[in-house]
């Protein structure tokens, strides 16, 4: 396909309901940052936008949990996320937010445009309603079992385990997040997008890259898992999806009589890309339209795999229905990044939070960028571990890149007072190195254009590897006395490698690249400047600062301990939802009394079970209790406990258990008897 005139690049808008973790960065932001830094350096016309997604149930639920307003939540996290991105070197052209009046207006305008074109259909349907909370349960307000993968914590809009988009009615065993109760169905009117009407053109757009016979994109450049997910969606038949919600937080539906209804967050969020571009254009005194509406623009969405359906199917429908817009050229979605053998989870606090990393490792942005790019989940899920972080920083950044640059600069100062020496005739080995200098920018560029960021970084680092190997094998320090003319050539070439490194590494390691280029007086943000004579003979160079400090075991251990501690803290805070209401008769139906344990023995061949004899005031009975890991038989004799007397008897390991001894259980699973505080005696009633 022809080269485009300009690039419109977007990164998935993160929800402003919590801090950023490495999974967000590795999924949608770092690859885009690398890509855009390259395009800018290559002199391309590119705009990269992102912003905080400030609507949807993720926000209102967080506000509810903390007892504050949604506005307070989005203000807090928008400001934390903006500063974290900036400190990490994520170089958006604009970082916007969807709660702005401009965005509300823009989203409403877009909705009305489609409404007038008849793109939506109003349907009155039964939706889940929480009677206790007096609210319809859309999206994340409802959880249940995923019909596709069986995950028992799937949300009403999506299963985060398998990435399937869902609607609340798909969930098996649905429960309200607000009250934990089983919701009832009530009628409400919503605007639906009849996605089934668009199946045919979506199929050719996704599978062949064509729309009305015209080539839109290069299918071969799309990731297989992205096309696969879209195909399986289309093949199983696209269902109508509600584009509005009964909620009080979001963009109001701009239709009379639609009070209490807002646009679905997944309708307004991608329109947020357009609003952000408008803001950028205003700030830069230019026109936003070519970036979204001209055919010689490439529109590229960087996202995580959980957003594929929205960017590859729903948003293209909206753009096409509007009529003025181009369709995405590519959606290079990443898979998920796990952490130390487990899924990253905000609720379980199993994450490396980026703002905390920046506090613990000031000025070490490039170390994390490098590691995340090395293990970027481009084709399949990947895993971050602190030991791997240590190994990559020590063995690759410090031992190869840092060591090479340091030796080249130090030897130049030692032998030539910091002046670039003139080379003599090149040998075969020299010419091989020159070839690597010449080829590297082309190879890296080709990989970046194909969204293969791991390989691109590896290829850029191979220039440092080649320089390091060359210097180690040529041993200029040994030749300094015997063949000083040869040493000039060696150092000259090592310096040319050093000067080219900040150019090819800048997309990945912008902070380090700036330091190296600064010391040499060369450029790092101009791809076209790469050359084998970048550093002129006779130029004076400064000494470079230490580029990378090695990571020690104590640092790794401290980070591991921090992870475990925050997970334990989160587990303590985790509260089980309240069970469904029962009426008073159901409660009084339970015969609860104080019992006294008179005898106890282990049940043979079991780990957990004790056989207890309990005096109940009416009789003496046998109860099998799963407490052997918490109490020894000797310990329990004489204890006063709470007992459920009228639980139907059942046989456990051949012993008939007549009732149940009640236990309290903490988050770690420790059991303890529930005993009357002031003593009491066997037979006292409990109510
Ligand atoms: Zn699932």
mmCIF file of C-alpha atoms and ligand atoms in Angstrom, residues 146-151 154 159-164 166, ligand 1:
data_model
loop_
_atom_site.group_PDB
_atom_site.id
_atom_site.type_symbol
_atom_site.label_atom_id
_atom_site.label_comp_id
_atom_site.label_asym_id
_atom_site.label_seq_id
_atom_site.Cartn_x
_atom_site.Cartn_y
_atom_site.Cartn_z
ATOM 1 C CA UNK A 146 -18.946 -16.221 32.081
ATOM 2 C CA UNK A 147 -20.914 -18.366 29.597
ATOM 3 C CA UNK A 148 -17.800 -18.670 27.408
ATOM 4 C CA UNK A 149 -15.049 -19.664 29.849
ATOM 5 C CA UNK A 150 -16.756 -20.320 33.190
ATOM 6 C CA UNK A 151 -14.874 -17.533 35.034
ATOM 7 C CA UNK A 154 -17.301 -11.911 34.779
ATOM 8 C CA UNK A 159 -15.234 -11.191 30.960
ATOM 9 C CA UNK A 160 -11.742 -10.029 31.835
ATOM 10 C CA UNK A 161 -10.543 -13.610 31.900
ATOM 11 C CA UNK A 162 -11.227 -14.536 28.276
ATOM 12 C CA UNK A 163 -11.846 -11.079 26.805
ATOM 13 C CA UNK A 164 -15.382 -11.886 25.621
ATOM 14 C CA UNK A 166 -20.981 -9.839 27.282
HETATM 15 ZN ZN1 LIG B 1 -14.818 -15.610 30.078
#
